Amino acid sequence: MPHAVLAESVSASYREGGRAVPVLDAASFTIEQGVFTALTGPSGSGKTTLLSLLGALDVAEGGRLVVAGAELTALGAAGRARFRRTQVGFVFQGFNLLPTLTVRENVEVGLEPLGLGRTAARGRAEAALDRVAMLTKAQRFPHELSGGEQQRVAVARACAKNPPLLLADEPTGNLDEEAGARVMDLIGAARDEGQGPRTVIVVTHDASVAARADAVLTLHDHKVYAG
Ligand code: ADP
Ligand code: MG
């Protein structure tokens, strides 16, 4: 089976006052398809930066990065946009739901780029909401939901388009323990849903999340280590 992620000597840095501050320095690692991977590391070690590279929100400066069969380091802006649209679902720490749209509309909006018909999009959105036990609140607005409920909707939105890759950046960081565990259960279960093997990568500080993951990657000293 091909890797879900193949990173060869990937480098990334930010400019600060004219000088480059390295985040990743020739980092190499792989992630297998269909694996639930926890990505850990100290604050500021580059976890969010790495997730942005994997989701083609950002571009590596050097090296080679192949994700879900696409060589991201060889794609232009249009190719990256297409990759993001079709291959990746994102869940962020802040739930990022649109406040003026209902729960169902929030999920449907995420499906728009796929060009499904209206009925098909609604069906997909409802199925995704059902899986996270939020279908009964499909007509509510985000501010009428608890944090845990909002994050379950965000998970539904990320999964509704059936992406082979699900990326989550500290998705339980704003939740209490119980709500967080429930959201993490759903993210873990997302590995086994969908059309093919789905690869799930979750940035987390939570040891209990890392303990239940199939694999752990740790960011340290600008490199990515297994375990
Ligand atoms: P983590 O998610 O592990 O906390 P980040 O990927 O957010 O780490 O950040 C890694 C490093 O890059 C940090 O030192 C941070 O200050 C720096 N950084 C992140 N984003 C930017 C940015 N947009 N501009 C400049 N520096 C940044
Ligand atoms: Mg971060």
CSV table of C-alpha atoms and ligand atoms in Angstrom, one decimal:
chain,number,residue,atom,x,y,z
A,1,MET,CA,0.0,0.0,0.0
A,2,PRO,CA,1.4,3.5,-0.8
A,3,HIS,CA,2.1,5.8,2.1
A,4,ALA,CA,-0.6,8.4,3.0
A,5,VAL,CA,2.3,10.8,3.7
A,6,LEU,CA,5.8,10.6,2.4
A,7,ALA,CA,8.0,13.5,3.6
A,8,GLU,CA,11.6,13.7,2.5
A,9,SER,CA,13.8,16.4,3.9
A,10,VAL,CA,11.0,18.8,4.2
A,11,SER,CA,11.9,22.3,5.4
A,12,ALA,CA,9.8,25.2,6.5
A,13,SER,CA,10.6,28.5,8.2
A,14,TYR,CA,9.1,31.9,9.0
A,15,ARG,CA,10.8,35.3,8.5
A,16,GLU,CA,11.1,37.4,11.5
A,17,GLY,CA,12.7,40.8,11.3
A,18,GLY,CA,14.5,39.8,8.1
A,19,ARG,CA,16.0,36.5,9.3
A,20,ALA,CA,14.6,33.0,8.8
A,21,VAL,CA,13.4,31.1,11.9
A,22,PRO,CA,13.4,27.4,11.1
A,23,VAL,CA,10.4,25.3,12.0
A,24,LEU,CA,11.2,22.1,10.1
A,25,ASP,CA,14.7,21.4,9.0
A,26,ALA,CA,15.0,18.5,6.5
A,27,ALA,CA,12.4,16.5,8.3
A,28,SER,CA,11.7,13.0,6.9
A,29,PHE,CA,8.9,10.7,7.9
A,30,THR,CA,6.1,8.5,6.6
A,31,ILE,CA,2.5,7.9,7.7
A,32,GLU,CA,0.7,4.8,6.5
A,33,GLN,CA,-2.8,4.8,4.9
A,34,GLY,CA,-5.7,4.2,7.2
A,35,VAL,CA,-3.8,4.9,10.3
A,36,PHE,CA,-4.8,7.2,13.2
A,37,THR,CA,-1.7,9.2,14.0
A,38,ALA,CA,-1.2,11.5,17.0
A,39,LEU,CA,1.2,14.4,16.4
A,40,THR,CA,2.7,15.7,19.5
A,41,GLY,CA,5.5,18.1,20.5
A,42,PRO,CA,6.2,21.1,22.7
A,43,SER,CA,4.3,24.3,22.1
A,44,GLY,CA,5.9,26.2,19.3
A,45,SER,CA,7.6,23.1,17.9
A,46,GLY,CA,5.8,23.4,14.6
A,47,LYS,CA,2.8,21.1,14.8
A,48,THR,CA,0.3,23.6,13.3
A,49,THR,CA,2.9,24.5,10.6
A,50,LEU,CA,3.3,20.8,9.7
A,51,LEU,CA,-0.5,20.2,9.6
A,52,SER,CA,-0.8,23.2,7.2
A,53,LEU,CA,1.8,21.7,4.9
A,54,LEU,CA,0.0,18.3,5.0
A,55,GLY,CA,-3.3,20.0,4.1
A,56,ALA,CA,-1.7,22.1,1.4
A,57,LEU,CA,-2.7,25.4,3.2
A,58,ASP,CA,1.0,26.2,3.1
A,59,VAL,CA,4.0,25.3,0.9
A,60,ALA,CA,7.2,23.6,2.0
A,61,GLU,CA,10.4,25.6,1.2
A,62,GLY,CA,12.4,22.5,0.4
A,63,GLY,CA,12.2,18.8,0.1
A,64,ARG,CA,9.5,16.6,-1.2
A,65,LEU,CA,6.0,16.1,0.3
A,66,VAL,CA,3.6,13.5,-1.1
A,67,VAL,CA,0.2,13.3,0.5
A,68,ALA,CA,-2.7,11.1,-0.6
A,69,GLY,CA,-0.9,10.4,-3.8
A,70,ALA,CA,-0.4,14.1,-4.7
A,71,GLU,CA,3.1,15.5,-4.8
A,72,LEU,CA,2.3,18.7,-3.0
A,73,THR,CA,5.7,20.2,-3.5
A,74,ALA,CA,5.2,20.0,-7.2
A,75,LEU,CA,1.7,21.6,-7.3
A,76,GLY,CA,0.8,25.2,-8.1
A,77,ALA,CA,-1.9,27.2,-6.3
A,78,ALA,CA,-4.7,25.7,-8.4
A,79,GLY,CA,-3.5,22.2,-7.8
A,80,ARG,CA,-3.3,22.8,-4.1
A,81,ALA,CA,-6.8,24.3,-4.0
A,82,ARG,CA,-8.1,21.2,-5.8
A,83,PHE,CA,-6.3,19.0,-3.3
A,84,ARG,CA,-7.7,20.8,-0.3
A,85,ARG,CA,-11.2,20.6,-1.8
A,86,THR,CA,-11.2,17.0,-2.5
A,87,GLN,CA,-8.7,15.2,-0.3
A,88,VAL,CA,-8.7,16.9,3.1
A,89,GLY,CA,-11.1,17.5,5.9
A,90,PHE,CA,-10.0,20.0,8.6
A,91,VAL,CA,-11.0,20.3,12.2
A,92,PHE,CA,-9.5,23.2,14.2
A,93,GLN,CA,-9.3,24.0,17.9
A,94,GLY,CA,-11.7,26.9,17.4
A,95,PHE,CA,-14.8,25.3,15.8
A,96,ASN,CA,-14.8,27.8,12.9
A,97,LEU,CA,-18.5,27.4,12.2
A,98,LEU,CA,-20.2,30.2,10.3
A,99,PRO,CA,-22.4,32.0,12.9
A,100,THR,CA,-25.2,33.0,10.5
A,101,LEU,CA,-25.7,29.6,9.1
A,102,THR,CA,-27.6,26.7,10.7
A,103,VAL,CA,-25.8,23.5,11.6
A,104,ARG,CA,-27.0,21.8,8.5
A,105,GLU,CA,-26.1,24.7,6.3
A,106,ASN,CA,-22.6,24.8,7.8
A,107,VAL,CA,-22.1,21.2,6.7
A,108,GLU,CA,-23.6,21.8,3.3
A,109,VAL,CA,-21.4,24.8,2.7
A,110,GLY,CA,-18.4,22.5,3.0
A,111,LEU,CA,-19.8,20.3,0.2
A,112,GLU,CA,-20.4,23.1,-2.3
A,113,PRO,CA,-17.0,22.8,-4.0
A,114,LEU,CA,-17.8,19.2,-4.9
A,115,GLY,CA,-20.7,20.3,-7.1
A,116,LEU,CA,-23.2,17.8,-5.8
A,117,GLY,CA,-26.8,18.5,-6.5
A,118,ARG,CA,-28.8,20.2,-3.8
A,119,THR,CA,-30.6,17.0,-2.7
A,120,ALA,CA,-27.4,14.9,-2.7
A,121,ALA,CA,-25.6,17.6,-0.7
A,122,ARG,CA,-28.5,17.7,1.9
A,123,GLY,CA,-28.5,13.9,2.1
A,124,ARG,CA,-24.7,13.8,2.7
A,125,ALA,CA,-24.9,16.6,5.3
A,126,GLU,CA,-27.7,14.9,7.2
A,127,ALA,CA,-25.9,11.5,7.2
A,128,ALA,CA,-22.7,13.2,8.5
A,129,LEU,CA,-24.7,15.0,11.2
A,130,ASP,CA,-26.4,11.8,12.2
A,131,ARG,CA,-23.1,10.1,12.7
A,132,VAL,CA,-22.1,12.7,15.3
A,133,ALA,CA,-25.6,12.6,16.9
A,134,MET,CA,-26.3,16.2,15.8
A,135,LEU,CA,-29.1,15.6,13.3
A,136,THR,CA,-31.8,16.6,15.8
A,137,LYS,CA,-30.1,20.0,16.1
A,138,ALA,CA,-29.7,20.6,12.3
A,139,GLN,CA,-31.8,23.7,12.4
A,140,ARG,CA,-30.0,25.3,15.3
A,141,PHE,CA,-27.4,28.1,15.0
A,142,PRO,CA,-23.9,27.6,16.3
A,143,HIS,CA,-24.4,30.0,19.3
A,144,GLU,CA,-27.2,27.7,20.5
A,145,LEU,CA,-24.8,24.8,20.9
A,146,SER,CA,-22.3,23.8,23.5
A,147,GLY,CA,-18.6,23.8,22.6
A,148,GLY,CA,-18.7,20.0,22.4
A,149,GLU,CA,-21.7,20.1,20.1
A,150,GLN,CA,-20.1,22.7,17.9
A,151,GLN,CA,-17.0,20.6,17.5
A,152,ARG,CA,-19.1,17.6,16.6
A,153,VAL,CA,-20.6,19.6,13.8
A,154,ALA,CA,-17.1,20.6,12.7
A,155,VAL,CA,-16.2,16.9,12.6
A,156,ALA,CA,-19.3,16.2,10.5
A,157,ARG,CA,-18.4,19.1,8.2
A,158,ALA,CA,-14.9,17.8,7.7
A,159,CYS,CA,-16.0,14.2,7.1
A,160,ALA,CA,-19.1,14.9,4.9
A,161,LYS,CA,-17.0,15.2,1.7
A,162,ASN,CA,-15.5,11.8,2.4
A,163,PRO,CA,-11.9,12.9,2.3
A,164,PRO,CA,-9.1,10.3,2.4
A,165,LEU,CA,-7.3,12.5,4.9
A,166,LEU,CA,-8.7,14.1,8.1
A,167,LEU,CA,-6.5,16.6,9.8
A,168,ALA,CA,-7.3,18.0,13.3
A,169,ASP,CA,-5.4,20.6,15.2
A,170,GLU,CA,-5.9,20.3,19.0
A,171,PRO,CA,-9.6,19.6,18.4
A,172,THR,CA,-10.3,19.1,22.1
A,173,GLY,CA,-8.3,22.0,23.4
A,174,ASN,CA,-11.3,24.2,24.1
A,175,LEU,CA,-13.5,21.4,25.5
A,176,ASP,CA,-14.0,19.9,29.0
A,177,GLU,CA,-12.8,16.3,29.4
A,178,GLU,CA,-16.1,14.6,28.7
A,179,ALA,CA,-16.9,16.6,25.6
A,180,GLY,CA,-13.3,16.2,24.4
A,181,ALA,CA,-13.4,12.4,24.8
A,182,ARG,CA,-16.6,12.3,22.8
A,183,VAL,CA,-15.2,14.4,20.0
A,184,MET,CA,-12.0,12.3,20.0
A,185,ASP,CA,-14.1,9.1,19.8
A,186,LEU,CA,-15.8,10.5,16.6
A,187,ILE,CA,-12.5,11.5,15.1
A,188,GLY,CA,-11.0,8.1,15.9
A,189,ALA,CA,-14.1,6.4,14.3
A,190,ALA,CA,-13.7,8.5,11.2
A,191,ARG,CA,-10.7,6.4,10.3
A,192,ASP,CA,-13.1,3.5,9.6
A,193,GLU,CA,-15.7,5.4,7.7
A,194,GLY,CA,-15.8,6.5,4.1
A,195,GLN,CA,-14.9,4.9,0.9
A,196,GLY,CA,-11.3,3.8,1.4
A,197,PRO,CA,-8.8,3.7,4.1
A,198,ARG,CA,-9.0,7.1,5.8
A,199,THR,CA,-5.9,8.5,7.4
A,200,VAL,CA,-6.5,10.6,10.5
A,201,ILE,CA,-3.8,12.9,11.9
A,202,VAL,CA,-4.5,14.7,15.2
A,203,VAL,CA,-2.3,17.3,16.9
A,204,THR,CA,-2.7,16.8,20.6
A,205,HIS,CA,-1.1,17.5,24.0
A,206,ASP,CA,-3.4,14.9,25.6
A,207,ALA,CA,-1.5,11.7,26.6
A,208,SER,CA,-4.8,9.7,26.5
A,209,VAL,CA,-5.3,10.6,22.9
A,210,ALA,CA,-1.8,9.7,22.0
A,211,ALA,CA,-2.3,6.4,23.9
A,212,ARG,CA,-5.2,5.4,21.8
A,213,ALA,CA,-3.7,6.4,18.4
A,214,ASP,CA,-2.2,3.7,16.1
A,215,ALA,CA,1.0,5.7,15.7
A,216,VAL,CA,2.6,8.7,17.3
A,217,LEU,CA,4.8,11.3,15.7
A,218,THR,CA,6.8,13.8,17.8
A,219,LEU,CA,8.1,17.1,16.6
A,220,HIS,CA,11.3,18.1,18.3
A,221,ASP,CA,14.3,20.2,17.3
A,222,HIS,CA,12.9,20.8,13.8
A,223,LYS,CA,12.6,17.1,13.0
A,224,VAL,CA,9.8,14.6,13.1
A,225,TYR,CA,10.4,11.4,15.1
A,226,ALA,CA,8.3,8.2,15.2
A,227,GLY,CA,7.1,7.3,18.7
B,1,ADP,P1,2.8,24.6,17.4
B,1,ADP,O1,1.6,24.3,16.7
B,1,ADP,O2,3.6,23.3,17.6
B,1,ADP,O3,2.6,25.3,18.7
B,1,ADP,P2,3.5,26.4,15.3
B,1,ADP,O4,3.6,25.6,14.0
B,1,ADP,O5,2.3,27.2,15.5
B,1,ADP,O6,3.8,25.5,16.5
B,1,ADP,O7,4.7,27.4,15.3
B,1,ADP,C1,6.1,27.0,15.1
B,1,ADP,C2,7.0,28.2,15.2
B,1,ADP,O8,6.8,29.1,14.2
B,1,ADP,C3,6.8,29.0,16.5
B,1,ADP,O9,8.0,29.5,16.9
B,1,ADP,C4,5.9,30.2,16.0
B,1,ADP,O10,6.1,31.3,16.8
B,1,ADP,C5,6.4,30.4,14.6
B,1,ADP,N1,5.3,30.8,13.7
B,1,ADP,C6,4.1,30.2,13.5
B,1,ADP,N2,3.3,30.9,12.6
B,1,ADP,C7,4.1,32.0,12.3
B,1,ADP,C8,3.8,33.1,11.4
B,1,ADP,N3,2.7,33.2,10.7
B,1,ADP,N4,4.8,34.0,11.3
B,1,ADP,C9,6.0,33.9,12.0
B,1,ADP,N5,6.2,32.9,12.9
B,1,ADP,C10,5.3,32.0,13.0
B,2,MG,MG,-0.4,24.8,17.1
